[in-house]
Structure formats: C-alpha cells, structure tokens
Amino acid sequence: MAVPTPDETILGLLAYQAQHGYQLLDTFQNPTQLGAVWHMSTSQIYAVLKRLEQQGWIQGQSVDVDDAPPRIEYRLSAPGQQRLDQWLNDPQPSASIRRVRVEFLSRLYIAHLLKHPAQALIARQRAACEVEHARLMTQREQSDSSIGGLALELHIAQIEAILQWINRCETRVYPPTHA
Amino acid sequence: MAVPTPDETILGLLAYQAQHGYQLLDTFQNPTQLGAVWHMSTSQIYAVLKRLEQQGWIQGQSVDVDDAPPRIEYRLSAPGQQRLDQWLNDPQPSASIRRVRVEFLSRLYIAHLLKHPAQALIARQRAACEVEHARLMTQREQSDSSIGGLALELHIAQIEAILQWINRCETRVYPPTHA
DNA sequence: ATAGGGCTATTCTAAGATGGAATAGCTGCT
DNA sequence: AGCAGCTATTCCATCTTAGAATAGCCCTAT
C-alpha cells in the first residue's frame, strides 16, 4: 500500500461512535474536520465501508428511523478495535511527505477524538522522520547535480520542514507549562 | 486533473528524439533521470502513448530492426509540439506540494534536455508558490487550533521549504558569477 | 539442428478506484 | 396528488494499475 487509505481513520471514527455512510461523509467534507486532510467522494466512503465489513473489522446493521430513509449503521468489531490500536501504535509510521500529511494528521485527529495519548504517537513520527532524514543525508554525499540531485535536495528540505513542524505541533498539543 | 500526469513530460522526451515505449521506460526507471521523479510501470507508459496518439499529439510507426522484435517509434506532431511549448511556458504552474515535486522537476528536466531557457520557468514557479504562500498566510489568521489549523501550519511550512529550495535551485542552474 | 535461457518490446487481463448519475425514502408545501 | 428538496445508498461507465502473458530475436550447450 504505497498510497494512504482512509480505512483506519474510518475505524477510528466508528470507534468513537457507530455511524452510517452519509454521516461519515459529513466529517470528511467539513474543512475544519477531516475535510482538511482527505477528499472523499460519496461512493468512496461506501466502498471503504464495504471493504471493512468484508475484512470483518466492522459490521453494519440496517436501522429504521421515522423521519428519513433507512440507514446502515456500522460499528467496530473486536478485530476492528485491534486493528485500530495497531494503527495508532504503529511503531514505524511512514516518513513519506504525503503520508505524514494525510496519515499522521489523521492519527492525531483520531487520537484526540478517542482521548488516546498523543505524545508517544508524535514521538514515533518524529523518530521515523529523523531516520529518513539521516538516510537522505548520506544519499546526498554521493549525489550528482542531475535531476536526481535536485529532487533529493527538495526531499530533504521537505523532511526538515516536517521535523520543525512536528516540534511546534507537539508544543501545541502539550503546551509547555509556565514557570 | 488534480494529479500530475506524465503526458507532457513524455511529449518532451519525444521532442528530444523519437522513441518507442521500452526506451522511454528506461528513462523513467533510471534513478538519475526521471526515475527520481516518477514511478511508472510498463503498461502505464504504453497507455499514455496510446492516449497521446489519440489526442493527435504524437504518431507511432512500426519499425523493423534486425536484432530485436519490431518496435513502434513515436514522434511528436505539430499540435504535440504546440502542446509541449504551452506546458513549458505555463504562466500559472500549480503550487501544490505534490505537483511542484513532480511537475516542476519534470519541466526543469525537459527544459534542460531541449536547451530551453529555464530562468523564466523557475521565476513563474516561484511566483505561483509566493501567491499560494500569501493565500495560506491570510487563511492562517482566521484559523483555529483544530486539525485544520495543524494541516494549514504544515502546508505553510512545506511551501516555505519549497520557496527556499527554488532559490537554491536557481543559483545551481544559473550560478552567480564570481566577482 | 534445437532446446532453452535471456534479452527486447508490447499487449492482455483482472481488480480496484473514481466521479457522477440514478434510485429511493421521507417531509412539507401548494 | 404532485413536486421540490433533503437524507441515504447504489449503480454505472470509465480510467488506472500491476503484473502476467505473449512474442520476436540472439546465443550457447548439447
């Protein structure tokens, strides 16, 4: 899976409370919530839900309400909860620019929602980025001035920006206590 | 088209010299060439070539060689050349993180290959990123501390890293003359 | 010779993603 | 009743994508 998928994020939302597709859609379209991170079309939400149910991580149940069409409410199963914990505690989060933006932010969002401590999560992400940074720095030594060299410089600049942002991000989530 | 496509880059490669799919594949898999920027599978190259031919931007001709299977050599058509020029001189290049990484680097690569002056191209990319940066800064003022706020901070950090990189990139392509 | 191994070069195929239209239940208004 | 407009889901046609399959060509070993 090279590209981040919303799967675990949806597990997190369902861990917070059982929901149906349309409701999830709202969360992903509100720019002050996950809309700031993912762009998801209607059908994609439902496709993910179907996939998660097939995996056995969630299960849906049709619910009749009296002022709207019937809906399918999904709730997390035990294996789903396990998968979610695994994701939140991923010891080696990806350090790819794209995935930090999408996956790490989602992890933070879900952790906050579930009152899951975020500090360890942030620390692991920083560690992963530092490792990647070191790797790129050794690569830099044998780099030429080709397009590959430019790409490498850009990549390094982006990772460094992320590392600085993570530090600020941490003080924002856990503000230093005043003396 | 939200996601960058290799279409114009391939036009550029064919403008440099007529080629067949397998040959292009090499360029995209060599990490010192475009392999540093794009990841393309076999079938994707051929799919793009088919699409470009349908658009009328390139035309293929089967060529028999005596020490290998016959190949289809593609060359740029006049409309293709026009499209390529348009792309190289795009007055408003995208400032999205992903597209700068992929599309701008490709433009630089192709410009270098075709001995097309890069200075204007770099200037336009910088301008686009500065506009985007300004836009994000005004957004920052009305930003809250939600996930959207964090995402915004990250986005700003990334754009700033890109702007600094572009400056270094420029002095690398056009080194300042020694006094 | 010829069968196989290893290149070059392209096509095929099946699975998955995507956006948007279509469907369908429900309420309230005219 | 009929229609507009909201909620909720499914359907569909199209496009990607990775990898397997096909196939021409050369060389070497038997």
Short mmCIF file of N, CA and C in Angstrom, two decimals, chain A residues 16-17 23 41 73 88 96 110 114 139 150 158 174-175 178:
data_model
loop_
_atom_site.label_atom_id
_atom_site.label_comp_id
_atom_site.label_asym_id
_atom_site.label_seq_id
_atom_site.Cartn_x
_atom_site.Cartn_y
_atom_site.Cartn_z
N TYR A 16 -15.33 5.85 17.88
CA TYR A 16 -15.88 6.96 18.66
C TYR A 16 -17.38 6.79 18.80
N GLN A 17 -18.03 6.54 17.65
CA GLN A 17 -19.44 6.19 17.73
C GLN A 17 -19.90 5.52 16.44
N GLN A 23 -23.24 10.07 7.29
CA GLN A 23 -22.75 10.80 8.45
C GLN A 23 -21.23 10.96 8.37
N SER A 41 -15.14 11.09 -2.17
CA SER A 41 -16.44 11.17 -2.81
C SER A 41 -17.41 10.22 -2.11
N GLU A 73 -26.11 1.31 9.87
CA GLU A 73 -25.22 1.80 10.91
C GLU A 73 -24.10 0.80 11.11
N LEU A 88 -2.83 2.97 15.56
CA LEU A 88 -2.49 4.12 16.39
C LEU A 88 -1.10 3.96 17.00
N SER A 96 7.00 9.29 4.45
CA SER A 96 6.80 9.93 3.14
C SER A 96 6.00 11.22 3.34
N ILE A 110 -7.77 11.28 15.24
CA ILE A 110 -8.45 10.15 15.88
C ILE A 110 -8.01 10.00 17.34
N LEU A 114 -10.50 10.07 20.53
CA LEU A 114 -10.64 8.91 21.42
C LEU A 114 -9.93 9.13 22.75
N GLN A 139 22.67 9.88 1.41
CA GLN A 139 22.49 9.80 -0.04
C GLN A 139 23.03 11.06 -0.70
N LEU A 150 18.62 17.43 -7.55
CA LEU A 150 17.62 18.45 -7.21
C LEU A 150 16.46 17.84 -6.44
N GLN A 158 11.89 19.26 2.50
CA GLN A 158 10.53 18.95 2.95
C GLN A 158 10.55 18.20 4.27
N TYR A 174 0.76 19.69 23.62
CA TYR A 174 1.16 19.66 25.02
C TYR A 174 1.92 20.94 25.33
N PRO A 175 1.21 22.04 25.58
CA PRO A 175 1.91 23.32 25.79
C PRO A 175 2.84 23.23 26.99
N HIS A 178 3.90 27.05 32.19
CA HIS A 178 4.55 28.32 32.51
C HIS A 178 5.31 28.24 33.82
#
